[in-house]
Coordinates of C-alpha atoms in Angstrom, one line a residue:
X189 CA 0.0 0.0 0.0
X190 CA 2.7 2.5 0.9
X191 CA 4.7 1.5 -2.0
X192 CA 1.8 2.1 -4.0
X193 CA 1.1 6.0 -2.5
X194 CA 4.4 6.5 -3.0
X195 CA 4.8 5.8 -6.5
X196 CA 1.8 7.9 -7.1
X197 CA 2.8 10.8 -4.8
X198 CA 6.2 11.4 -4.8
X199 CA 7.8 14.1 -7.6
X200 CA 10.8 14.3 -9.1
X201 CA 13.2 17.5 -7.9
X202 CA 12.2 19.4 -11.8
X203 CA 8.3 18.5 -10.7
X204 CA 8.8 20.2 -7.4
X205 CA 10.6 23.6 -9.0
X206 CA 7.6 23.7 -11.4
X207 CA 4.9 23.5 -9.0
X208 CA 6.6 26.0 -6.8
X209 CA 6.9 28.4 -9.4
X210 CA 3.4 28.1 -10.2
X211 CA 2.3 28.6 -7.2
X212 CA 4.2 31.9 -6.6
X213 CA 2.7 32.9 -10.3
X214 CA -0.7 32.3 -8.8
X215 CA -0.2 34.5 -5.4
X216 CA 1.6 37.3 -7.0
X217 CA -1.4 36.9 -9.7
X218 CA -4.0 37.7 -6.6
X219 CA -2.0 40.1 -4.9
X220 CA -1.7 42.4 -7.8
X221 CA -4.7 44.3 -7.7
X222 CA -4.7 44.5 -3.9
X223 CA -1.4 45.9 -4.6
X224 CA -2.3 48.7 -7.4
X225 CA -5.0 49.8 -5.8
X226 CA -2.7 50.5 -2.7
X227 CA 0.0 52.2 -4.6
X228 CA -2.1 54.0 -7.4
X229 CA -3.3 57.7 -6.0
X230 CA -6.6 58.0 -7.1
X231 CA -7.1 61.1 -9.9
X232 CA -8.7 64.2 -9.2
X233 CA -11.0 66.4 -10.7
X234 CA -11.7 70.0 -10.8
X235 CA -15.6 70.5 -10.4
X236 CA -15.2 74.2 -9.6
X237 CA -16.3 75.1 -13.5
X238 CA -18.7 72.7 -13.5
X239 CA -20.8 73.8 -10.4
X240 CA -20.2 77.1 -11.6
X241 CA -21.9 76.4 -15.1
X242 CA -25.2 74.4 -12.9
X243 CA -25.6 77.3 -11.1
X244 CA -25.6 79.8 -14.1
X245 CA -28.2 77.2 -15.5
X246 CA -30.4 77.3 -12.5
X247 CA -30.4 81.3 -12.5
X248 CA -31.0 81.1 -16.0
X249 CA -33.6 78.9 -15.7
X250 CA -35.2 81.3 -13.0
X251 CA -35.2 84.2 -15.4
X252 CA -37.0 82.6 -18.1
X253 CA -40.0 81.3 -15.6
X254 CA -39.9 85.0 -14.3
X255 CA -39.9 86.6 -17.9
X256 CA -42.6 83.9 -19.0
X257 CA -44.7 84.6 -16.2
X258 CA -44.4 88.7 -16.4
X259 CA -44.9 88.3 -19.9
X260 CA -48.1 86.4 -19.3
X261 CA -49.7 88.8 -16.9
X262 CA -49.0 91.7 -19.2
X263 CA -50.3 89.9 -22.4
X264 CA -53.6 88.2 -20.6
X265 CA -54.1 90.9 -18.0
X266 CA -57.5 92.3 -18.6
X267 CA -58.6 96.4 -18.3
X268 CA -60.9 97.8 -16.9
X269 CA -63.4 98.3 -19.8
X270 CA -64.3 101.8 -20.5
X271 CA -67.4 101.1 -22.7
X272 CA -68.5 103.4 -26.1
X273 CA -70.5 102.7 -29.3
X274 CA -67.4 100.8 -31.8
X275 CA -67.6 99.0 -35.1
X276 CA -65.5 96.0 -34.3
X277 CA -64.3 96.3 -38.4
X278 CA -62.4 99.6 -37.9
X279 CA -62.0 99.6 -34.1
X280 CA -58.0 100.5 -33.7
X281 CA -55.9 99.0 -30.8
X282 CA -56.4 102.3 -27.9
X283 CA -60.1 101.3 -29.0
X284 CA -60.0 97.6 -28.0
X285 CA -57.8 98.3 -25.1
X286 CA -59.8 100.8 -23.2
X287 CA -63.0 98.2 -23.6
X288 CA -61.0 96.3 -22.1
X289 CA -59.1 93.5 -24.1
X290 CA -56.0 92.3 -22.9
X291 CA -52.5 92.9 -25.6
X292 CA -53.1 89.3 -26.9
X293 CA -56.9 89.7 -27.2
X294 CA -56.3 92.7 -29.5
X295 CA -53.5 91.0 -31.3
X296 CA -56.2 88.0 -32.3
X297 CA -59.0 90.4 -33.0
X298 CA -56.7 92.7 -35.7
X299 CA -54.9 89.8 -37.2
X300 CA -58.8 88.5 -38.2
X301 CA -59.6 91.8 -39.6
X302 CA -56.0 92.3 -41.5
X303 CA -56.1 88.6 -43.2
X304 CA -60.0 89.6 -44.7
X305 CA -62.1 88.8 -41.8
X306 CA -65.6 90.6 -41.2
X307 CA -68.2 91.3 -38.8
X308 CA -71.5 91.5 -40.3
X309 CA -73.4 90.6 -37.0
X310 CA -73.1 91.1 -33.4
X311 CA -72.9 87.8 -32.8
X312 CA -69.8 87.5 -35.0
X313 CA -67.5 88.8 -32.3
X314 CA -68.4 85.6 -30.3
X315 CA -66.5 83.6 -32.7
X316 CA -63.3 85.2 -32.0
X317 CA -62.4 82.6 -29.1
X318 CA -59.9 84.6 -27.1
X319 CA -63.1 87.0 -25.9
X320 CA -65.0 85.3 -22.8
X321 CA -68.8 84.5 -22.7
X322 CA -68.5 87.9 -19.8
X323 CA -66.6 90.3 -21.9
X324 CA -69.1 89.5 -25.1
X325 CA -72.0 90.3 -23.0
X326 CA -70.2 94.0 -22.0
X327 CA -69.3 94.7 -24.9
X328 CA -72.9 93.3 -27.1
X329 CA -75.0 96.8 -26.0
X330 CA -72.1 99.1 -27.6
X331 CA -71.6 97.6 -31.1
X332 CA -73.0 99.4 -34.0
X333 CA -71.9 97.7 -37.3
X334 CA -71.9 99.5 -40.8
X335 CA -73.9 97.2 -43.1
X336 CA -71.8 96.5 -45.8
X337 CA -73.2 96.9 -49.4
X338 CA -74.2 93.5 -50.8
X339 CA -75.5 92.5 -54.6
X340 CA -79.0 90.8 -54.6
X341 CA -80.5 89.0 -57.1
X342 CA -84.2 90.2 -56.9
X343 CA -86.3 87.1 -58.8
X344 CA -84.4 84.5 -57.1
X345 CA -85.8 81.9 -55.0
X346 CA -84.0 78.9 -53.1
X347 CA -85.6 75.5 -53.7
X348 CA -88.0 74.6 -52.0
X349 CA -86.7 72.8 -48.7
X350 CA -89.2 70.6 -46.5
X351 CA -92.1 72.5 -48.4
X352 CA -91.3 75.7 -47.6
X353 CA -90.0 78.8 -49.3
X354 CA -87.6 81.1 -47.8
X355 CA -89.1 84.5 -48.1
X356 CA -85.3 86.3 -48.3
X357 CA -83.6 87.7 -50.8
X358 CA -80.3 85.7 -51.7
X359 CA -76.9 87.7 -51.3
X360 CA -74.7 86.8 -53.6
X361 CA -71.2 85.5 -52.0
X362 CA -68.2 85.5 -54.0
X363 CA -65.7 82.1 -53.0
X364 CA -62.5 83.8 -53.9
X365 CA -62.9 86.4 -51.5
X366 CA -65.3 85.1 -49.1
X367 CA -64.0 84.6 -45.5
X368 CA -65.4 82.1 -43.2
X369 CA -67.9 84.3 -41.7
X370 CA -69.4 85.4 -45.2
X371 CA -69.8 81.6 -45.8
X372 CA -71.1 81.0 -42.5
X373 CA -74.4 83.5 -43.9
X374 CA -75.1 80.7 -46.9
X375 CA -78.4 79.3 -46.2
X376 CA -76.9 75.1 -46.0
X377 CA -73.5 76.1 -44.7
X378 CA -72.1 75.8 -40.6
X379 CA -68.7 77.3 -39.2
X380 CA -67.2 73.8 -39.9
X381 CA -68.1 73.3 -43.7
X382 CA -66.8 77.2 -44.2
X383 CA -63.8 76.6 -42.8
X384 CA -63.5 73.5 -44.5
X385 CA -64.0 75.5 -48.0
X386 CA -61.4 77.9 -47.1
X387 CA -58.9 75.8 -46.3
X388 CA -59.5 73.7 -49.8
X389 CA -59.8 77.3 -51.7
X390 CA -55.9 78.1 -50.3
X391 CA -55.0 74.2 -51.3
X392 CA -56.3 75.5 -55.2
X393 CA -54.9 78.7 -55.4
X394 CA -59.1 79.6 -55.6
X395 CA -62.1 78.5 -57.2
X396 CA -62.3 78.8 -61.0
X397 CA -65.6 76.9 -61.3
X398 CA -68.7 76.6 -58.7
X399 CA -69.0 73.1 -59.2
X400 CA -65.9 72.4 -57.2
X401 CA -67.6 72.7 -54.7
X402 CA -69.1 69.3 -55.0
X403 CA -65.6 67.7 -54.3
X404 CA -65.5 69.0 -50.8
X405 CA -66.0 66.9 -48.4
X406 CA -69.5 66.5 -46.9
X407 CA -70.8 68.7 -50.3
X408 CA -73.6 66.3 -51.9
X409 CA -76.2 67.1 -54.2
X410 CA -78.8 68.3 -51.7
X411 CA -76.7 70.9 -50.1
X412 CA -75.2 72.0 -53.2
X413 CA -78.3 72.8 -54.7
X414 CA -79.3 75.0 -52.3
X415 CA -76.3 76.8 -52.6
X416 CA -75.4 77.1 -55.6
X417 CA -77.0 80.4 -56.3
X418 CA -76.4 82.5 -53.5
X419 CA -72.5 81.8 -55.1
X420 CA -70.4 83.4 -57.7
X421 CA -66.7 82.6 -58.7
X422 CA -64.0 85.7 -60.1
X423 CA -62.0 83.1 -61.7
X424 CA -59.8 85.9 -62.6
X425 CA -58.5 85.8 -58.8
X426 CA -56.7 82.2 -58.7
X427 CA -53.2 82.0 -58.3
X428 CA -51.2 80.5 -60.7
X429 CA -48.1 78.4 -60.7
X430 CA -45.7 78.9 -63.4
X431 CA -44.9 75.1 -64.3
X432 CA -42.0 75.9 -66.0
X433 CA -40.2 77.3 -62.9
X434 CA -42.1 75.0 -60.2
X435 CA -40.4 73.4 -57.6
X436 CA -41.7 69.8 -56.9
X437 CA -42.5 71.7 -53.2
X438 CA -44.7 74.3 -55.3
X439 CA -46.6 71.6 -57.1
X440 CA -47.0 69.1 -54.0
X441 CA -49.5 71.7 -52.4
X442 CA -51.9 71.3 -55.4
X443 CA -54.8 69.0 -54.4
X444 CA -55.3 67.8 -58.1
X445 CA -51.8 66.3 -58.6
X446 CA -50.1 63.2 -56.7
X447 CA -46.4 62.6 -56.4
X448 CA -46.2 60.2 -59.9
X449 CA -47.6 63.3 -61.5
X450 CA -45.6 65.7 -60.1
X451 CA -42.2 64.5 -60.8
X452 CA -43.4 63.5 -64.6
X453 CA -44.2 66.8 -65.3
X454 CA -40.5 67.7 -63.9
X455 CA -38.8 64.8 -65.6
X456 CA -40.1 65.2 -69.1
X457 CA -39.4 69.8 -68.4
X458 CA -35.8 68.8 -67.8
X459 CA -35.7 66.5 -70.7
X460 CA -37.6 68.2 -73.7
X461 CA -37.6 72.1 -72.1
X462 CA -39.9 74.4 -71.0
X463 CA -44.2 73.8 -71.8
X464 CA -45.6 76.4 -73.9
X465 CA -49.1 75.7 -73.8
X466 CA -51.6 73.2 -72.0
X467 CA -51.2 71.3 -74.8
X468 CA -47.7 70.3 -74.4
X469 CA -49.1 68.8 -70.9
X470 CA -50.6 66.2 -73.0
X471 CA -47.0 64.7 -73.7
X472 CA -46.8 63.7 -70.7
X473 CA -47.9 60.1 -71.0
X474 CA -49.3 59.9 -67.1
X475 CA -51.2 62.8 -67.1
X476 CA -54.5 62.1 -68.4
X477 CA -57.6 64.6 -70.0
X478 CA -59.1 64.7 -67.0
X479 CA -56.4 66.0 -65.1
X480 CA -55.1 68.2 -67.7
X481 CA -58.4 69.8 -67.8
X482 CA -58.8 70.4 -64.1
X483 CA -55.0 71.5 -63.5
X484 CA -55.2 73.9 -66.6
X485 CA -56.6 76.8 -65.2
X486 CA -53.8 77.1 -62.0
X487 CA -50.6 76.6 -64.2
X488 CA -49.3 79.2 -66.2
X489 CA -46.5 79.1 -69.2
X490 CA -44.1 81.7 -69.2
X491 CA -40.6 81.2 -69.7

């Protein structure tokens, strides 16, 4: 048995020098990092600018909430209203502000009347949504609006609509330069349907034709028949693109072209040169008649 151990156990004199010099491989191996970490001196850092530049943020930061806030109490502050008889067409800014409007109030109310916008009714100034329910109701006594002079056609009727016949006189509105509010008086037109015509009138460039109408959203037969002669189109007022010169950004606005279209009509320019006439549109293999004939109108030719 011993002599069996032995032969198992026992190493030569190179064994033993190996396995010692492993074994002093393996400590030095584990003393190493206790060792670095003793000897290293840990770096350090300069936070002085650094504090300093959170501390300019912070009072930075304070400003702006102060400057927003005092901004927001001048701007929304309300007067006291001093009240007198006002058109709310031609009322100028001392106006507004001595009834009592705050800045941004006035601001909203003169921006509507600079882009177009009218008041034909009392009731009108309600729809400007910056004035309160309270400051409509002390202000509603003191309006006096100057009736506008409107075209009439005197033998017209409307249709006849659940058997009866309006007993008004039709105004005649013209869609170019119509604003929401003038739309808004169409017997068969809301606030949301105007706004909805205006905002596909500036997608056009205007209306050339009434019955464009009828591919509006929401626009059937009914409605447009009731309508359609309290309308009148100044096709002379569209705007016009100059398809020679168009950017595929200018022609990407237009309702009645897709992005196929678009960049054929700039493909075959760069290719062949400038259009002349509507004619040359018909070239343009994609483009079909229909198209052509409904694009026509807003594209013009120059060189």
């Amino acid at each position: 048995m011993k002599k069996h151990l032995t032969t198992y156990f026992s190493f030569s004199k190179k064994e033993l020098n190996g396995i010692l010099v492993l074994c002093i491989v393996i400590v030095l191996t584990l003393a190493f990092p206790v060792c670095y970490r003793y000897f290293d001196e840990p770096q350090k850092y300069d936070l002085t600018q650094f504090q300093e530049e959170i501390a300019l943020f912070e009072a930075s930061k304070t400003d702006r909430t102060y400057y927003t806030t005092l901004k927001y109490k001048v701007e929304e502050s309300e007067l006291e209203p001093e009240y007198f008889e006002f058109d709310p067409n031609s009322a100028s800014v001392i106006e507004w502000q001595k009834l009592g409007l705050s800045a941004r109030q006035v601001t909203i109310v003169r921006n509507y009347v600079s882009k177009g916008g009218k008041f034909f009714r009392k009731e009108d100034l309600k729809k400007i949504y910056s004035i309160s329910a309270k400051q409509y109701k002390g202000l509603e006594p003191y309006i006096r609006i100057a009736q506008p002079e409107r075209r009439y056609y005197s033998n017209r009727k409307l249709p006849v609509v659940n058997g009866s016949h309006p007993k008004k006189d039709i105004a005649v509105v013209e869609l170019n330069g119509a604003d929401s509010i003038m739309l808004d008086q169409l017997r068969g037109i809301g606030p949301a349907f105007a706004s909805r015509t205006i905002r596909f009138r500036e997608r056009l460039g205007g209306f050339y034709d009434k019955e464009q109408l009828r591919e509006i959203y929401g626009m059937d037969s009914v409605r447009y028949s009731m309508i359609e002669s309290q309308i009148s189109v100044d096709a002379l007022s569209i705007k016009k693109i100059n398809v020679n010169r168009a950017t595929f950004e200018d022609l990407r606005r237009h309702p009645y072209l897709n992005f196929k279209q678009i960049n054929a009509l700039i493909q075959y320019r760069k290719q062949h040169g400038n259009y002349s006439s509507p004619e040359d549109l018909k070239k343009v293999l994609i483009l079909n008649e229909e198209i052509i004939r409904k694009i026509g109108p807003y594209l013009s030719f120059d060189p």
